[in-house]
Amino acid sequence: MSGAARTAARRGERRSLPALTSDRGIALLLSAIMAGLMLVFLVMPVAAILLRSLDTQAGPGLGNFTATFADPRFWDLLVNSLTVSLLSSTLAVGLAYLYAYALQRSNVPLKPLLRIVVMMPLFAPSLVQAQGLLLLLGRNGAFNRFLGFDLDIYGFWGVALANTLYTFPYAFLILSAALAVADARVYESATMLGARPGRIFRTVTLPATRYGIAAAVFVTFSLSVTDFGNAIVIGGNFSVLATEIYNKVIGQGQFALGAVIGVVLLAPAIVSKLLEKRISSRQQAQMTDKSVPLTTRANRMRDLVLSGYCYAVMIVFLAIPGIVATASFVKLWPYNMAFSLKHYAFDVQNGTEPLWNSVYVALATAGLGVTIATVSAIVVQKFRTPLSGPLSFLAILPSSIPGMVLGLGYVLAFNNPANPLNMMYGTLALIIFLYVYYNHAQAFLIASTSLKQISSSFDEASTMLGGGVVRTFFKVTLPLLWPTLLGVGVFFFMRAMVSLSAVIFLITPETQVAAVSVLQLADRGAVNQAAAFSMCIMAIVIACLLIVRLVLWLAGAKSVTLIR
């Protein structure tokens, strides 16, 4: 074949090849991969829950729902769940609002310390709040054993108080953002018209933050109604729907009835999320180009009162991990208070393996989670394909799915011989994917927000200079985005270290993680060992935060928020 003929043949081959290396081809390929992963690790487990709830001995039908709704115990559990969640949500939002107001609108000293202390529940499994309350106020707690009180924290009030402490940081973050900005002109006008501080608060401050309050209420209610760790540890004879799923599946193996309660739990979580989104979408900007930022004026009495309140709250939030740490360093709480490190030898079942499993899973979750969330955000924000709309919806869907429900869906979907991915069941890999998609919504929104802040002119300049999609990402987008992505990685790591409800049904002796070890040790009365595991989890999370913060500081990216 002549040289001209060979050249013509090569040109023909290039024209016949699929345009997968083009920008359009890459966009379609990435969209298909992200859609496929979401279908397998998000849609399929949720569908498995729904299908199993309809699976009866007589065939598909509503028999399981009929039997569940006919049981008076179900309605008692539903009332318990709604009542305790409404109370804890109201308490958390009310207390957090005053705390956020003090930090944003007054001259309280040591604000950074006050802020970080109330974030401590985010560094530990949710049941640590119940652990601390039992060590303080339980039958063998410090107040009863050493100070002569006769307190009974078990039951409704114990669960409500534990959930209040657990959800307080989430409410605080939302309300702090709502109170962070304000137009000084509105306040000056109210003052000039003779309005007193109390009236200004009622007529100006509260209306301006009503959307933040509503969002905080829905978030805290959803977290409380789907949490089971605190209820198991401190609930005693007081049960809720979340603990009933645990008992049905783990204790009795009744997956169909567990799936029914899972579907029921989906309802308040989804309604709360939809209402939160609807209310947030109606919120208008408090600051415009003509606004004057509000500055805090000196007020000795106000600052003194709010300082007292903030320091009282800080003491409570320090007392919980403080008493847990104390229990981990004594020989036998509360009978032998001599100092001892024996509980950190972890001479319990599986030893330190659950802790190292957690670290490995958290690191893998951080790496995989950042990759998936970032690619999903790029596909939705930068590319325009037929899959962009469905991907955008699926990307934020996990925010409406309780962790326990999604975890049960993974059991039903992957512990099925007919599923080609059945080989993943009982492995750490499946737990990693569960953590990635359980936390996917928030990571996706963070990455999407950061991408929107990068001007499209950068992409256009790169394209004009001959750069394709991949080259533009690595040479332009990634250098601008990496501090935020590092923060997203920390978010995934932290959530994987402390999440309990999502993974409880997937645990086997070979895939035990530290958060579940805390629950099992606390459940069988091994108070000291459970406390030691909790302290190790908190220490690892805090060390991760400090290391990443140092890296960001050395790189000059000091404004990146790691706690979200």
Coordinates of C-alpha atoms in Angstrom, one line a residue:
M1 CA 0.0 0.0 0.0
S2 CA 1.4 3.4 -1.0
G3 CA 2.0 6.1 1.6
A4 CA -0.9 8.2 0.4
A5 CA -3.2 5.2 0.7
R6 CA -2.1 4.5 4.3
T7 CA -2.6 8.2 5.2
A8 CA -6.1 8.1 3.8
A9 CA -6.9 4.9 5.6
R10 CA -5.7 6.4 9.0
R11 CA -7.9 9.4 8.4
G12 CA -10.9 7.1 7.7
E13 CA -10.2 5.2 11.0
R14 CA -10.1 8.4 13.0
R15 CA -13.4 9.6 11.5
S16 CA -15.1 6.2 12.3
L17 CA -13.9 6.1 15.9
P18 CA -16.6 7.1 18.5
A19 CA -16.0 10.6 19.7
L20 CA -15.2 9.6 23.2
T21 CA -12.1 11.7 23.4
S22 CA -14.1 14.8 22.5
D23 CA -15.5 17.1 25.1
R24 CA -19.0 15.9 24.3
G25 CA -17.9 12.3 24.5
I26 CA -16.2 12.8 27.9
A27 CA -19.2 14.6 29.2
L28 CA -21.5 11.8 28.2
L29 CA -19.1 9.1 29.5
L30 CA -18.8 10.8 32.9
S31 CA -22.5 11.4 33.1
A32 CA -23.2 7.8 32.4
I33 CA -20.7 6.6 35.0
M34 CA -22.1 8.9 37.7
A35 CA -25.7 7.9 36.8
G36 CA -24.8 4.2 36.9
L37 CA -23.2 4.5 40.4
M38 CA -26.2 6.4 41.7
L39 CA -28.6 3.8 40.3
V40 CA -26.6 0.9 41.9
F41 CA -25.7 2.5 45.3
L42 CA -28.6 4.8 45.9
V43 CA -31.7 4.0 43.8
M44 CA -31.5 0.2 44.0
P45 CA -31.3 0.1 47.9
V46 CA -34.2 2.5 48.3
A47 CA -36.2 0.4 45.8
A48 CA -35.3 -2.8 47.7
I49 CA -36.8 -1.2 50.9
L50 CA -40.0 -0.4 49.1
L51 CA -40.3 -3.8 47.4
R52 CA -39.5 -5.7 50.6
S53 CA -42.2 -3.8 52.5
L54 CA -44.7 -5.1 50.0
D55 CA -43.4 -8.7 50.1
T56 CA -45.9 -10.9 51.9
Q57 CA -46.4 -14.7 52.1
A58 CA -49.5 -14.3 49.9
G59 CA -47.5 -12.3 47.3
P60 CA -47.0 -8.6 46.7
G61 CA -49.5 -6.5 48.7
L62 CA -50.1 -4.2 51.6
G63 CA -50.3 -6.9 54.2
N64 CA -47.2 -5.9 56.1
F65 CA -48.5 -2.3 56.3
T66 CA -51.9 -3.5 57.4
A67 CA -50.4 -5.7 60.1
T68 CA -48.1 -3.0 61.3
F69 CA -50.8 -0.3 61.4
A70 CA -53.2 -2.6 63.2
D71 CA -50.7 -3.1 66.1
P72 CA -51.3 -0.6 68.9
R73 CA -47.6 -0.7 69.7
F74 CA -46.8 0.9 66.4
W75 CA -48.9 4.0 67.2
D76 CA -47.3 4.2 70.6
L77 CA -43.9 4.2 69.0
L78 CA -45.0 6.8 66.4
V79 CA -46.3 9.1 69.1
N80 CA -43.0 8.6 71.1
S81 CA -40.9 9.4 68.1
L82 CA -42.8 12.5 67.1
T83 CA -43.2 13.8 70.7
V84 CA -39.5 13.4 71.7
S85 CA -38.3 14.7 68.4
L86 CA -40.6 17.8 68.5
L87 CA -39.4 18.5 72.1
S88 CA -35.7 18.0 71.4
S89 CA -36.0 20.1 68.1
T90 CA -37.7 22.9 70.0
L91 CA -35.1 22.9 72.7
A92 CA -32.1 22.7 70.4
V93 CA -33.3 25.5 68.1
G94 CA -34.3 27.8 71.0
L95 CA -31.0 27.3 72.9
A96 CA -29.0 27.5 69.7
Y97 CA -30.7 30.7 68.6
L98 CA -29.7 32.5 71.8
Y99 CA -26.2 31.1 71.6
A100 CA -25.8 32.1 67.9
Y101 CA -27.2 35.6 68.7
A102 CA -24.7 36.0 71.5
L103 CA -21.8 35.2 69.2
Q104 CA -23.0 37.2 66.2
R105 CA -24.7 40.2 67.9
S106 CA -22.8 40.9 71.1
N107 CA -19.3 41.3 72.5
V108 CA -19.0 38.0 74.3
P109 CA -15.3 37.2 75.0
L110 CA -13.6 34.1 73.6
K111 CA -16.0 33.6 70.7
P112 CA -13.7 31.1 68.7
L113 CA -13.6 28.9 71.8
L114 CA -17.3 29.1 72.4
R115 CA -17.9 28.2 68.8
I116 CA -15.6 25.2 68.7
V117 CA -16.8 23.7 72.0
V118 CA -20.4 23.4 70.9
M119 CA -19.2 21.6 67.7
M120 CA -17.8 18.7 69.7
P121 CA -20.9 16.4 69.3
L122 CA -20.0 16.4 65.6
F123 CA -16.7 14.7 66.4
A124 CA -18.2 11.6 68.1
P125 CA -21.0 9.1 67.5
S126 CA -24.4 10.4 68.5
L127 CA -24.7 8.0 71.4
V128 CA -21.8 9.7 73.2
Q129 CA -24.3 12.3 74.4
A130 CA -26.3 9.5 76.0
Q131 CA -23.1 8.0 77.4
G132 CA -22.1 11.3 79.0
L133 CA -25.6 11.9 80.4
L134 CA -25.6 8.4 82.0
L135 CA -22.2 9.0 83.6
L136 CA -23.4 12.3 85.0
L137 CA -27.1 11.7 85.8
G138 CA -27.6 7.9 85.6
R139 CA -28.1 5.6 88.6
N140 CA -24.4 5.2 88.8
G141 CA -23.7 8.7 87.6
A142 CA -21.5 11.3 89.3
F143 CA -24.5 13.3 90.6
N144 CA -26.2 10.3 92.2
R145 CA -23.1 8.4 93.3
F146 CA -20.8 11.2 94.5
L147 CA -23.1 14.1 95.3
G148 CA -26.1 12.3 96.9
F149 CA -28.8 13.1 94.3
D150 CA -31.5 10.7 93.3
L151 CA -32.0 11.4 89.6
D152 CA -33.5 9.1 87.0
I153 CA -32.4 10.2 83.5
Y154 CA -33.7 7.0 81.7
G155 CA -36.6 7.2 79.4
F156 CA -38.4 10.1 77.6
W157 CA -36.5 13.0 79.2
G158 CA -33.1 11.3 78.8
V159 CA -33.7 10.7 75.1
A160 CA -35.0 14.2 74.6
L161 CA -32.0 15.8 76.4
A162 CA -29.5 13.6 74.5
N163 CA -31.0 14.4 71.2
T164 CA -31.1 18.1 72.1
L165 CA -27.3 18.0 72.7
Y166 CA -26.8 15.9 69.5
T167 CA -28.7 18.3 67.2
F168 CA -27.6 21.6 68.9
P169 CA -24.5 22.0 66.6
Y170 CA -26.6 21.6 63.4
A171 CA -29.1 24.2 64.6
F172 CA -26.3 26.5 65.7
L173 CA -24.5 26.4 62.3
I174 CA -27.8 27.3 60.4
L175 CA -28.8 30.1 62.9
S176 CA -25.3 31.5 63.1
A177 CA -25.3 31.9 59.3
A178 CA -28.7 33.6 59.5
L179 CA -27.6 36.0 62.1
A180 CA -24.2 36.8 60.6
V181 CA -25.4 39.4 58.2
A182 CA -27.8 42.3 58.7
D183 CA -28.5 45.8 57.3
A184 CA -27.6 48.4 59.9
R185 CA -29.9 51.0 58.3
V186 CA -33.0 49.0 59.4
Y187 CA -31.8 48.9 63.0
E188 CA -30.9 52.6 63.0
S189 CA -34.3 53.5 61.6
A190 CA -36.0 51.5 64.4
T191 CA -33.9 53.2 67.0
M192 CA -34.7 56.6 65.7
L193 CA -38.4 55.8 65.8
G194 CA -38.0 55.1 69.5
A195 CA -38.2 51.3 69.5
R196 CA -36.6 49.6 72.5
P197 CA -34.2 46.7 72.1
G198 CA -36.9 44.1 72.9
R199 CA -39.2 45.5 70.3
I200 CA -36.4 45.7 67.7
F201 CA -35.6 42.0 68.4
R202 CA -39.3 41.0 67.9
T203 CA -40.0 43.2 64.9
V204 CA -36.7 43.2 63.0
T205 CA -34.3 40.4 64.1
L206 CA -36.8 37.5 64.4
P207 CA -38.6 38.2 61.1
A208 CA -35.2 38.5 59.3
T209 CA -34.1 35.1 60.6
R210 CA -37.5 33.2 60.3
Y211 CA -36.3 31.2 57.4
G212 CA -33.2 30.1 59.2
I213 CA -35.3 29.2 62.3
A214 CA -37.6 27.1 60.1
A215 CA -34.7 25.4 58.4
A216 CA -33.1 24.6 61.8
V217 CA -36.3 23.2 63.1
F218 CA -36.8 20.8 60.1
V219 CA -33.1 19.7 60.2
T220 CA -33.0 19.0 63.9
F221 CA -36.4 17.2 63.8
S222 CA -35.3 15.0 61.0
L223 CA -32.0 14.1 62.7
S224 CA -33.8 13.4 66.0
V225 CA -36.7 11.3 64.6
T226 CA -34.3 9.0 62.7
D227 CA -31.6 8.6 65.4
F228 CA -31.5 5.4 67.4
G229 CA -28.2 5.5 69.2
N230 CA -29.3 7.8 72.1
A231 CA -32.6 6.0 72.4
I232 CA -30.9 2.6 72.8
V233 CA -28.4 3.7 75.3
I234 CA -30.5 5.9 77.5
G235 CA -34.1 5.1 76.6
G236 CA -34.7 2.3 79.0
N237 CA -38.2 1.1 78.4
F238 CA -38.9 4.1 76.2
S239 CA -38.8 3.0 72.5
V240 CA -39.1 4.9 69.3
L241 CA -39.5 3.9 65.6
A242 CA -35.8 3.9 65.0
T243 CA -35.1 1.4 67.8
E244 CA -38.0 -0.7 66.6
I245 CA -36.3 -1.1 63.2
Y246 CA -33.1 -2.2 65.0
N247 CA -35.0 -4.7 67.1
K248 CA -37.0 -6.1 64.2
V249 CA -34.0 -6.6 61.9
I250 CA -31.2 -7.4 64.4
G251 CA -33.2 -9.1 67.1
Q252 CA -35.9 -10.9 65.2
G253 CA -34.8 -11.0 61.6
Q254 CA -38.1 -9.6 60.4
F255 CA -36.8 -7.7 57.4
A256 CA -40.3 -7.1 55.9
L257 CA -41.7 -5.4 59.0
G258 CA -38.4 -3.5 59.4
A259 CA -38.8 -2.3 55.8
V260 CA -42.3 -1.1 56.6
I261 CA -41.1 1.0 59.5
G262 CA -38.3 2.2 57.3
V263 CA -40.8 3.5 54.7
V264 CA -42.7 5.2 57.6
L265 CA -39.5 6.9 58.7
L266 CA -38.9 8.1 55.2
A267 CA -42.1 10.2 55.3
P268 CA -41.2 12.7 58.1
A269 CA -37.7 13.0 56.8
I270 CA -38.8 13.7 53.2
V271 CA -41.5 16.1 54.4
S272 CA -39.0 18.0 56.6
K273 CA -36.5 18.2 53.7
L274 CA -39.1 19.5 51.2
L275 CA -40.4 22.1 53.7
E276 CA -36.9 23.2 54.5
K277 CA -36.1 23.6 50.8
R278 CA -39.3 25.5 50.1
I279 CA -38.8 27.9 53.0
S280 CA -35.1 28.4 52.1
S281 CA -36.0 29.2 48.5
R282 CA -38.3 32.0 49.7
Q283 CA -35.6 33.7 51.8
Q284 CA -34.4 37.0 50.4
A285 CA -30.9 38.4 50.7
Q286 CA -30.4 40.5 53.8
M287 CA -27.5 42.4 52.3
T288 CA -27.6 44.4 49.0
D289 CA -25.1 46.7 47.4
K290 CA -26.6 49.6 49.3
S291 CA -26.6 47.9 52.7
V292 CA -24.5 48.9 55.6
P293 CA -23.0 46.0 57.6
L294 CA -24.3 45.9 61.2
T295 CA -21.7 46.5 63.8
T296 CA -22.0 45.4 67.4
R297 CA -22.2 48.2 69.9
A298 CA -21.1 48.0 73.5
N299 CA -23.8 47.1 76.0
R300 CA -22.4 46.0 79.3
M301 CA -25.5 44.4 80.8
R302 CA -26.4 42.6 77.5
D303 CA -22.9 41.3 77.1
L304 CA -22.7 40.2 80.8
V305 CA -26.0 38.2 80.6
L306 CA -25.2 36.6 77.2
S307 CA -21.7 35.7 78.4
G308 CA -23.1 34.0 81.4
Y309 CA -25.5 32.0 79.2
C310 CA -22.8 31.1 76.7
Y311 CA -20.3 29.9 79.4
A312 CA -23.0 27.8 81.0
V313 CA -23.8 26.1 77.7
M314 CA -20.0 25.6 77.1
I315 CA -19.7 23.9 80.5
V316 CA -22.5 21.5 79.6
F317 CA -20.8 20.6 76.3
L318 CA -17.4 20.2 78.0
A319 CA -18.9 18.1 80.7
I320 CA -20.2 15.4 78.4
P321 CA -16.9 14.4 76.7
G322 CA -15.1 15.3 80.0
I323 CA -17.0 12.7 82.0
V324 CA -16.6 10.1 79.2
A325 CA -12.9 10.8 79.2
T326 CA -12.8 10.4 83.0
A327 CA -14.6 7.0 82.8
S328 CA -12.0 5.8 80.2
F329 CA -9.1 6.5 82.6
V330 CA -10.4 4.9 85.8
K331 CA -10.3 1.2 86.8
L332 CA -14.0 0.6 87.2
W333 CA -16.6 3.4 87.1
P334 CA -17.9 4.4 89.6
Y335 CA -16.6 1.8 92.2
N336 CA -12.8 2.1 91.7
M337 CA -11.8 5.6 90.5
A338 CA -8.0 4.9 90.6
F339 CA -6.2 6.1 87.4
S340 CA -5.7 3.3 84.8
L341 CA -4.9 3.0 81.2
K342 CA -6.0 -0.7 80.9
H343 CA -9.1 0.2 78.9
Y344 CA -7.0 1.5 76.1
A345 CA -5.4 -1.9 75.8
F346 CA -8.7 -2.9 74.1
D347 CA -8.7 -6.4 75.5
V348 CA -12.2 -6.9 74.2
Q349 CA -13.5 -8.8 71.2
N350 CA -11.6 -7.9 68.0
G351 CA -9.3 -5.6 70.0
T352 CA -8.2 -2.5 68.1
E353 CA -9.3 -3.9 64.7
P354 CA -12.6 -1.9 64.7
L355 CA -10.7 1.3 65.2
W356 CA -8.3 0.6 62.4
N357 CA -11.2 -0.5 60.2
S358 CA -12.8 2.9 60.9
V359 CA -9.7 4.8 59.9
Y360 CA -9.2 2.8 56.7
V361 CA -12.9 3.2 55.8
A362 CA -12.9 6.9 56.6
L363 CA -9.8 7.6 54.5
A364 CA -11.2 5.6 51.6
T365 CA -14.6 7.3 51.9
A366 CA -12.9 10.7 51.9
G367 CA -10.9 9.9 48.7
L368 CA -13.8 8.2 46.8
G369 CA -16.4 10.7 48.1
V370 CA -14.5 13.7 47.0
T371 CA -14.0 12.2 43.6
I372 CA -17.6 11.2 43.1
A373 CA -19.1 14.4 44.5
T374 CA -16.7 16.6 42.4
V375 CA -17.3 14.7 39.2
S376 CA -21.1 14.8 39.8
A377 CA -20.9 18.5 40.4
I378 CA -18.9 19.1 37.3
V379 CA -21.2 17.0 35.2
V380 CA -24.3 18.9 36.5
Q381 CA -22.8 22.4 36.5
K382 CA -20.3 22.5 33.6
F383 CA -21.7 20.0 31.2
R384 CA -25.2 20.0 29.6
T385 CA -26.2 16.5 28.8
P386 CA -29.6 14.7 28.9
L387 CA -28.6 13.2 32.2
S388 CA -27.8 16.5 34.0
G389 CA -31.3 17.0 35.3
P390 CA -31.8 13.5 36.7
L391 CA -28.3 13.6 38.1
S392 CA -29.0 16.8 39.9
F393 CA -32.1 15.3 41.5
L394 CA -30.4 12.1 42.5
A395 CA -27.3 13.9 43.9
I396 CA -29.3 15.6 46.6
L397 CA -31.8 12.7 47.2
P398 CA -29.7 11.2 50.1
S399 CA -30.4 14.2 52.2
S400 CA -34.0 13.0 52.5
I401 CA -33.1 9.4 53.4
P402 CA -32.3 8.4 57.0
G403 CA -29.1 6.6 57.4
M404 CA -30.7 3.6 59.1
V405 CA -33.2 3.2 56.2
L406 CA -30.4 3.4 53.5
G407 CA -28.3 0.9 55.5
L408 CA -31.2 -1.5 55.6
G409 CA -31.7 -1.0 51.9
Y410 CA -28.1 -2.0 51.3
V411 CA -28.7 -5.3 53.2
L412 CA -31.8 -6.1 51.2
A413 CA -30.2 -5.1 47.9
F414 CA -26.8 -6.6 48.2
N415 CA -27.5 -9.7 50.4
N416 CA -29.3 -11.2 47.5
P417 CA -27.8 -14.0 45.4
A418 CA -29.5 -12.7 42.3
N419 CA -27.6 -9.4 42.5
P420 CA -24.3 -9.6 40.5
L421 CA -22.8 -7.4 43.2
N422 CA -23.7 -9.8 46.0
M423 CA -19.9 -10.5 46.4
M424 CA -19.6 -7.0 47.9
Y425 CA -21.8 -7.9 50.8
G426 CA -19.9 -8.4 54.0
T427 CA -16.9 -6.3 52.8
L428 CA -15.6 -2.9 53.8
A429 CA -16.0 -1.8 50.2
L430 CA -19.8 -1.8 50.5
I431 CA -19.5 0.2 53.8
I432 CA -17.4 2.7 52.0
F433 CA -19.9 3.2 49.2
L434 CA -22.7 3.4 51.8
Y435 CA -20.9 6.2 53.6
V436 CA -20.1 8.0 50.3
Y437 CA -23.8 8.1 49.1
Y438 CA -25.2 8.7 52.6
N439 CA -23.2 11.9 52.8
H440 CA -23.3 12.7 49.0
A441 CA -25.9 15.4 49.0
Q442 CA -24.0 17.9 51.3
A443 CA -20.7 17.2 49.6
F444 CA -22.3 17.7 46.2
L445 CA -23.8 21.0 47.2
I446 CA -20.5 22.3 48.6
A447 CA -18.6 21.3 45.4
S448 CA -21.4 22.8 43.2
T449 CA -21.4 26.1 45.1
S450 CA -17.6 26.4 44.7
L451 CA -17.8 25.6 41.0
K452 CA -20.4 28.3 40.5
Q453 CA -18.0 30.8 42.1
I454 CA -15.4 30.1 39.4
S455 CA -16.0 32.4 36.4
S456 CA -16.7 30.7 33.1
S457 CA -14.2 33.0 31.5
F458 CA -11.4 30.7 32.8
D459 CA -12.9 27.8 30.9
E460 CA -13.4 29.9 27.8
A461 CA -9.8 31.1 27.9
S462 CA -8.5 27.5 28.3
T463 CA -10.7 26.3 25.4
M464 CA -9.4 29.2 23.2
L465 CA -5.9 28.1 23.9
G466 CA -6.7 24.5 22.9
G467 CA -7.3 22.9 26.2
G468 CA -9.9 20.2 26.4
V469 CA -12.3 19.4 29.3
V470 CA -9.8 17.2 31.1
R471 CA -6.8 19.5 30.7
T472 CA -9.0 22.5 31.8
F473 CA -10.0 20.7 34.9
F474 CA -6.5 19.8 36.0
K475 CA -4.8 23.0 34.9
V476 CA -7.5 25.6 35.8
T477 CA -10.4 24.3 37.9
L478 CA -8.6 22.0 40.3
P479 CA -6.0 24.6 41.4
L480 CA -8.8 27.0 42.2
L481 CA -11.0 24.3 43.8
W482 CA -8.6 22.2 45.8
P483 CA -9.0 23.9 49.2
T484 CA -12.7 23.4 49.1
L485 CA -12.2 19.8 48.0
L486 CA -9.9 19.2 50.9
G487 CA -12.7 20.5 53.2
V488 CA -15.1 18.1 51.5
G489 CA -12.7 15.3 52.2
V490 CA -12.5 16.2 55.9
F491 CA -16.3 16.2 55.9
F492 CA -16.5 12.7 54.5
F493 CA -13.7 11.4 56.9
M494 CA -15.4 12.9 59.9
R495 CA -18.9 11.5 59.0
A496 CA -17.4 8.0 58.3
M497 CA -15.7 8.0 61.7
V498 CA -18.8 8.9 63.7
S499 CA -21.8 7.6 61.7
L500 CA -23.6 4.8 63.5
S501 CA -27.1 4.3 62.2
A502 CA -26.2 4.0 58.5
V503 CA -23.8 1.1 59.0
I504 CA -25.4 -0.8 61.9
F505 CA -27.0 -3.5 59.6
L506 CA -23.9 -4.1 57.5
I507 CA -21.5 -4.9 60.3
T508 CA -20.0 -8.4 60.5
P509 CA -17.2 -9.6 62.8
E510 CA -14.7 -8.9 60.0
T511 CA -16.0 -5.5 59.1
Q512 CA -16.6 -4.1 62.6
V513 CA -16.1 -0.3 63.0
A514 CA -15.4 1.7 66.1
A515 CA -18.8 3.5 66.3
V516 CA -20.6 0.2 66.4
S517 CA -18.2 -1.1 69.0
V518 CA -19.1 1.8 71.3
L519 CA -22.8 0.8 70.9
Q520 CA -22.2 -2.8 71.6
L521 CA -19.9 -2.2 74.6
A522 CA -22.4 0.3 76.1
D523 CA -25.3 -2.1 75.5
R524 CA -23.6 -4.8 77.5
G525 CA -22.6 -2.5 80.4
A526 CA -18.8 -2.2 79.5
V527 CA -18.9 1.5 80.4
N528 CA -15.1 2.0 80.6
Q529 CA -14.2 0.3 77.4
A530 CA -17.0 2.1 75.5
A531 CA -15.7 5.4 76.9
A532 CA -12.2 4.5 75.7
F533 CA -13.4 3.8 72.2
S534 CA -15.3 7.0 72.1
M535 CA -12.3 9.0 73.1
C536 CA -10.2 7.4 70.4
I537 CA -12.8 8.3 67.8
M538 CA -12.9 11.9 69.0
A539 CA -9.1 12.1 69.1
I540 CA -8.7 10.8 65.5
V541 CA -11.3 13.2 64.2
I542 CA -9.8 16.2 66.0
A543 CA -6.3 15.3 64.9
C544 CA -7.5 15.1 61.3
L545 CA -9.1 18.6 61.5
L546 CA -5.9 20.1 63.0
I547 CA -3.7 18.5 60.4
V548 CA -5.8 19.7 57.5
R549 CA -6.2 23.1 59.0
L550 CA -2.4 23.4 59.3
V551 CA -2.1 22.4 55.6
L552 CA -4.6 25.0 54.6
W553 CA -2.9 27.6 56.7
L554 CA 0.5 26.9 55.2
A555 CA -1.0 27.1 51.7
G556 CA -2.6 30.4 52.5
A557 CA -6.2 29.1 52.2
K558 CA -7.4 30.2 55.7
S559 CA -11.0 30.9 54.8
V560 CA -12.0 27.3 54.0
T561 CA -14.6 26.0 56.4
L562 CA -14.0 22.4 57.6
I563 CA -17.0 22.0 59.9
R564 CA -20.3 22.1 58.0

